[in-house]
PDB file of C-alpha atoms in Angstrom:
ATOM      1  CA  GLN R   1     110.566 -28.580-114.968  1.00  0.00           C
ATOM      2  CA  VAL R   2     112.543 -28.586-118.292  1.00  0.00           C
ATOM      3  CA  GLN R   3     115.233 -31.348-118.759  1.00  0.00           C
ATOM      4  CA  LEU R   4     117.827 -30.015-122.298  1.00  0.00           C
ATOM      5  CA  VAL R   5     120.516 -32.710-123.677  1.00  0.00           C
ATOM      6  CA  GLU R   6     122.988 -30.325-126.028  1.00  0.00           C
ATOM      7  CA  SER R   7     125.172 -32.434-128.517  1.00  0.00           C
ATOM      8  CA  GLY R   8     126.933 -31.038-131.489  1.00  0.00           C
ATOM      9  CA  GLY R   9     130.704 -29.925-129.968  1.00  0.00           C
ATOM     10  CA  GLY R  10     134.187 -30.940-131.152  1.00  0.00           C
ATOM     11  CA  LEU R  11     137.413 -30.136-132.164  1.00  0.00           C
ATOM     12  CA  VAL R  12     137.755 -28.277-135.009  1.00  0.00           C
ATOM     13  CA  GLN R  13     140.551 -25.616-136.119  1.00  0.00           C
ATOM     14  CA  ALA R  14     140.354 -21.875-136.237  1.00  0.00           C
ATOM     15  CA  GLY R  15     138.201 -20.562-138.555  1.00  0.00           C
ATOM     16  CA  ASP R  16     135.719 -23.115-138.962  1.00  0.00           C
ATOM     17  CA  SER R  17     132.421 -24.077-138.145  1.00  0.00           C
ATOM     18  CA  LEU R  18     130.206 -25.920-135.594  1.00  0.00           C
ATOM     19  CA  ARG R  19     126.275 -26.349-134.968  1.00  0.00           C
ATOM     20  CA  LEU R  20     125.283 -26.959-131.364  1.00  0.00           C
ATOM     21  CA  SER R  21     121.680 -28.227-131.118  1.00  0.00           C
ATOM     22  CA  CYS R  22     119.418 -28.456-127.765  1.00  0.00           C
ATOM     23  CA  ALA R  23     116.637 -30.565-127.274  1.00  0.00           C
ATOM     24  CA  ALA R  24     114.247 -29.699-123.976  1.00  0.00           C
ATOM     25  CA  SER R  25     111.474 -32.068-123.273  1.00  0.00           C
ATOM     26  CA  GLY R  26     109.446 -32.000-119.852  1.00  0.00           C
ATOM     27  CA  GLY R  27     107.612 -29.010-120.129  1.00  0.00           C
ATOM     28  CA  THR R  28     106.026 -26.747-122.510  1.00  0.00           C
ATOM     29  CA  PHE R  29     108.876 -25.414-124.590  1.00  0.00           C
ATOM     30  CA  SER R  30     107.634 -22.180-126.117  1.00  0.00           C
ATOM     31  CA  TYR R  31     107.128 -20.567-122.123  1.00  0.00           C
ATOM     32  CA  TYR R  32     111.277 -20.469-122.352  1.00  0.00           C
ATOM     33  CA  ALA R  33     113.118 -18.034-123.314  1.00  0.00           C
ATOM     34  CA  MET R  34     116.640 -20.128-124.294  1.00  0.00           C
ATOM     35  CA  GLY R  35     120.683 -18.311-123.586  1.00  0.00           C
ATOM     36  CA  TRP R  36     123.414 -20.038-124.887  1.00  0.00           C
ATOM     37  CA  ILE R  37     126.332 -20.176-121.356  1.00  0.00           C
ATOM     38  CA  ARG R  38     129.474 -20.889-122.240  1.00  0.00           C
ATOM     39  CA  ARG R  39     132.687 -21.554-119.086  1.00  0.00           C
ATOM     40  CA  ALA R  40     136.029 -21.084-120.273  1.00  0.00           C
ATOM     41  CA  PRO R  41     138.555 -23.345-118.096  1.00  0.00           C
ATOM     42  CA  GLY R  42     139.482 -21.249-115.191  1.00  0.00           C
ATOM     43  CA  GLU R  43     137.002 -18.795-115.351  1.00  0.00           C
ATOM     44  CA  GLU R  44     133.158 -17.866-114.619  1.00  0.00           C
ATOM     45  CA  GLY R  45     129.644 -18.217-117.498  1.00  0.00           C
ATOM     46  CA  GLU R  46     129.504 -15.742-120.030  1.00  0.00           C
ATOM     47  CA  LEU R  47     125.636 -16.044-121.201  1.00  0.00           C
ATOM     48  CA  ILE R  48     126.647 -15.155-125.432  1.00  0.00           C
ATOM     49  CA  ALA R  49     123.276 -15.782-126.643  1.00  0.00           C
ATOM     50  CA  ARG R  50     119.406 -15.584-126.119  1.00  0.00           C
ATOM     51  CA  ILE R  51     116.290 -15.667-127.674  1.00  0.00           C
ATOM     52  CA  SER R  52     113.112 -14.824-126.653  1.00  0.00           C
ATOM     53  CA  GLU R  53     109.477 -17.404-126.447  1.00  0.00           C
ATOM     54  CA  SER R  54     108.906 -16.257-129.978  1.00  0.00           C
ATOM     55  CA  GLY R  55     111.980 -16.637-131.660  1.00  0.00           C
ATOM     56  CA  ARG R  56     111.574 -13.095-132.473  1.00  0.00           C
ATOM     57  CA  THR R  57     114.302 -11.427-130.229  1.00  0.00           C
ATOM     58  CA  THR R  58     117.987 -12.853-129.682  1.00  0.00           C
ATOM     59  CA  TYR R  59     121.180 -10.787-128.525  1.00  0.00           C
ATOM     60  CA  TYR R  60     124.147 -11.278-128.391  1.00  0.00           C
ATOM     61  CA  ALA R  61     127.384 -11.467-126.589  1.00  0.00           C
ATOM     62  CA  ASP R  62     129.827  -8.925-128.081  1.00  0.00           C
ATOM     63  CA  SER R  63     132.960 -11.455-128.248  1.00  0.00           C
ATOM     64  CA  VAL R  64     130.223 -13.726-131.002  1.00  0.00           C
ATOM     65  CA  LYS R  65     128.683 -10.677-132.616  1.00  0.00           C
ATOM     66  CA  GLY R  66     128.504 -11.355-135.802  1.00  0.00           C
ATOM     67  CA  ARG R  67     129.697 -14.766-135.885  1.00  0.00           C
ATOM     68  CA  PHE R  68     127.782 -16.634-133.707  1.00  0.00           C
ATOM     69  CA  ALA R  69     123.466 -16.929-134.595  1.00  0.00           C
ATOM     70  CA  ILE R  70     120.951 -18.406-132.332  1.00  0.00           C
ATOM     71  CA  SER R  71     117.907 -20.186-133.571  1.00  0.00           C
ATOM     72  CA  ARG R  72     115.185 -21.798-132.399  1.00  0.00           C
ATOM     73  CA  ASP R  73     111.956 -24.106-133.669  1.00  0.00           C
ATOM     74  CA  ASN R  74     109.023 -24.365-131.417  1.00  0.00           C
ATOM     75  CA  SER R  75     107.598 -27.018-133.343  1.00  0.00           C
ATOM     76  CA  ARG R  76     110.424 -29.210-132.480  1.00  0.00           C
ATOM     77  CA  ASN R  77     111.439 -28.208-128.884  1.00  0.00           C
ATOM     78  CA  MET R  78     114.966 -27.193-130.570  1.00  0.00           C
ATOM     79  CA  VAL R  79     117.810 -24.342-130.066  1.00  0.00           C
ATOM     80  CA  TYR R  80     120.483 -24.212-132.104  1.00  0.00           C
ATOM     81  CA  LEU R  81     124.008 -22.101-132.300  1.00  0.00           C
ATOM     82  CA  GLN R  82     125.882 -21.546-135.513  1.00  0.00           C
ATOM     83  CA  MET R  83     129.420 -20.746-134.358  1.00  0.00           C
ATOM     84  CA  ASN R  84     131.381 -19.590-137.623  1.00  0.00           C
ATOM     85  CA  SER R  85     134.850 -17.842-137.619  1.00  0.00           C
ATOM     86  CA  LEU R  86     135.439 -19.976-134.654  1.00  0.00           C
ATOM     87  CA  LYS R  87     138.555 -18.702-131.983  1.00  0.00           C
ATOM     88  CA  PRO R  88     140.906 -20.810-129.835  1.00  0.00           C
ATOM     89  CA  GLU R  89     139.254 -18.240-127.144  1.00  0.00           C
ATOM     90  CA  ASP R  90     135.848 -19.654-127.789  1.00  0.00           C
ATOM     91  CA  THR R  91     136.685 -22.960-126.277  1.00  0.00           C
ATOM     92  CA  ALA R  92     134.882 -23.560-123.736  1.00  0.00           C
ATOM     93  CA  ILE R  93     131.973 -26.142-122.336  1.00  0.00           C
ATOM     94  CA  TYR R  94     128.253 -24.813-123.919  1.00  0.00           C
ATOM     95  CA  TYR R  95     125.303 -24.867-122.139  1.00  0.00           C
ATOM     96  CA  CYS R  96     121.240 -24.850-123.499  1.00  0.00           C
ATOM     97  CA  ALA R  97     119.529 -22.857-120.111  1.00  0.00           C
ATOM     98  CA  ALA R  98     115.941 -21.585-119.947  1.00  0.00           C
ATOM     99  CA  SER R  99     114.676 -18.792-118.386  1.00  0.00           C
ATOM    100  CA  ARG R 100     110.979 -17.791-117.641  1.00  0.00           C
ATOM    101  CA  GLY R 101     111.975 -14.514-119.472  1.00  0.00           C
ATOM    102  CA  LEU R 102     114.377 -12.593-121.227  1.00  0.00           C
ATOM    103  CA  SER R 103     117.377 -11.733-118.951  1.00  0.00           C
ATOM    104  CA  SER R 104     121.311 -11.709-119.161  1.00  0.00           C
ATOM    105  CA  LEU R 105     121.626 -12.669-115.412  1.00  0.00           C
ATOM    106  CA  LEU R 106     123.428 -16.242-115.269  1.00  0.00           C
ATOM    107  CA  ARG R 107     121.282 -17.146-112.285  1.00  0.00           C
ATOM    108  CA  ASP R 108     117.425 -15.751-113.494  1.00  0.00           C
ATOM    109  CA  TYR R 109     118.679 -19.610-116.270  1.00  0.00           C
ATOM    110  CA  ASP R 110     116.918 -21.965-114.089  1.00  0.00           C
ATOM    111  CA  TYR R 111     117.764 -25.195-116.253  1.00  0.00           C
ATOM    112  CA  TRP R 112     120.920 -26.375-117.281  1.00  0.00           C
ATOM    113  CA  GLY R 113     121.598 -28.740-119.906  1.00  0.00           C
ATOM    114  CA  GLN R 114     125.227 -31.202-119.294  1.00  0.00           C
ATOM    115  CA  GLY R 115     126.774 -28.924-121.414  1.00  0.00           C
ATOM    116  CA  THR R 116     129.579 -29.802-124.673  1.00  0.00           C
ATOM    117  CA  GLN R 117     132.634 -29.213-124.971  1.00  0.00           C
ATOM    118  CA  VAL R 118     134.089 -26.918-128.335  1.00  0.00           C
ATOM    119  CA  THR R 119     137.535 -27.246-128.514  1.00  0.00           C
ATOM    120  CA  VAL R 120     139.221 -24.531-130.878  1.00  0.00           C
ATOM    121  CA  SER R 121     142.762 -25.180-132.299  1.00  0.00           C
ATOM    122  CA  SER R 122     144.909 -22.480-133.977  1.00  0.00           C
TER     123      SER R 122
END
């Protein structure tokens, strides 16, 4: 089992940038593929980014492609989400999540953090 703790959210204006961090503990971090999932108010969760165990392969949802970048540092048990050119529609709770393999399905991410709020004003 792995425990995940997100940080770095906040209130920003459209066009601003934020960098979210996720610290992992309680498991072998390098064994897990990692993803970032967001839940906007009144909407279902969306997997917006994922990264392979080694960090060599990344994928992005169309809604964030070209604006967000996921990365990881296995030596520090950390995963990051760099968010640029933020839009009001990016407002959501952002969760870091771990999977035993690469997947675009939310149900395959067995371990989630508590989330960090990102609010983008217009």
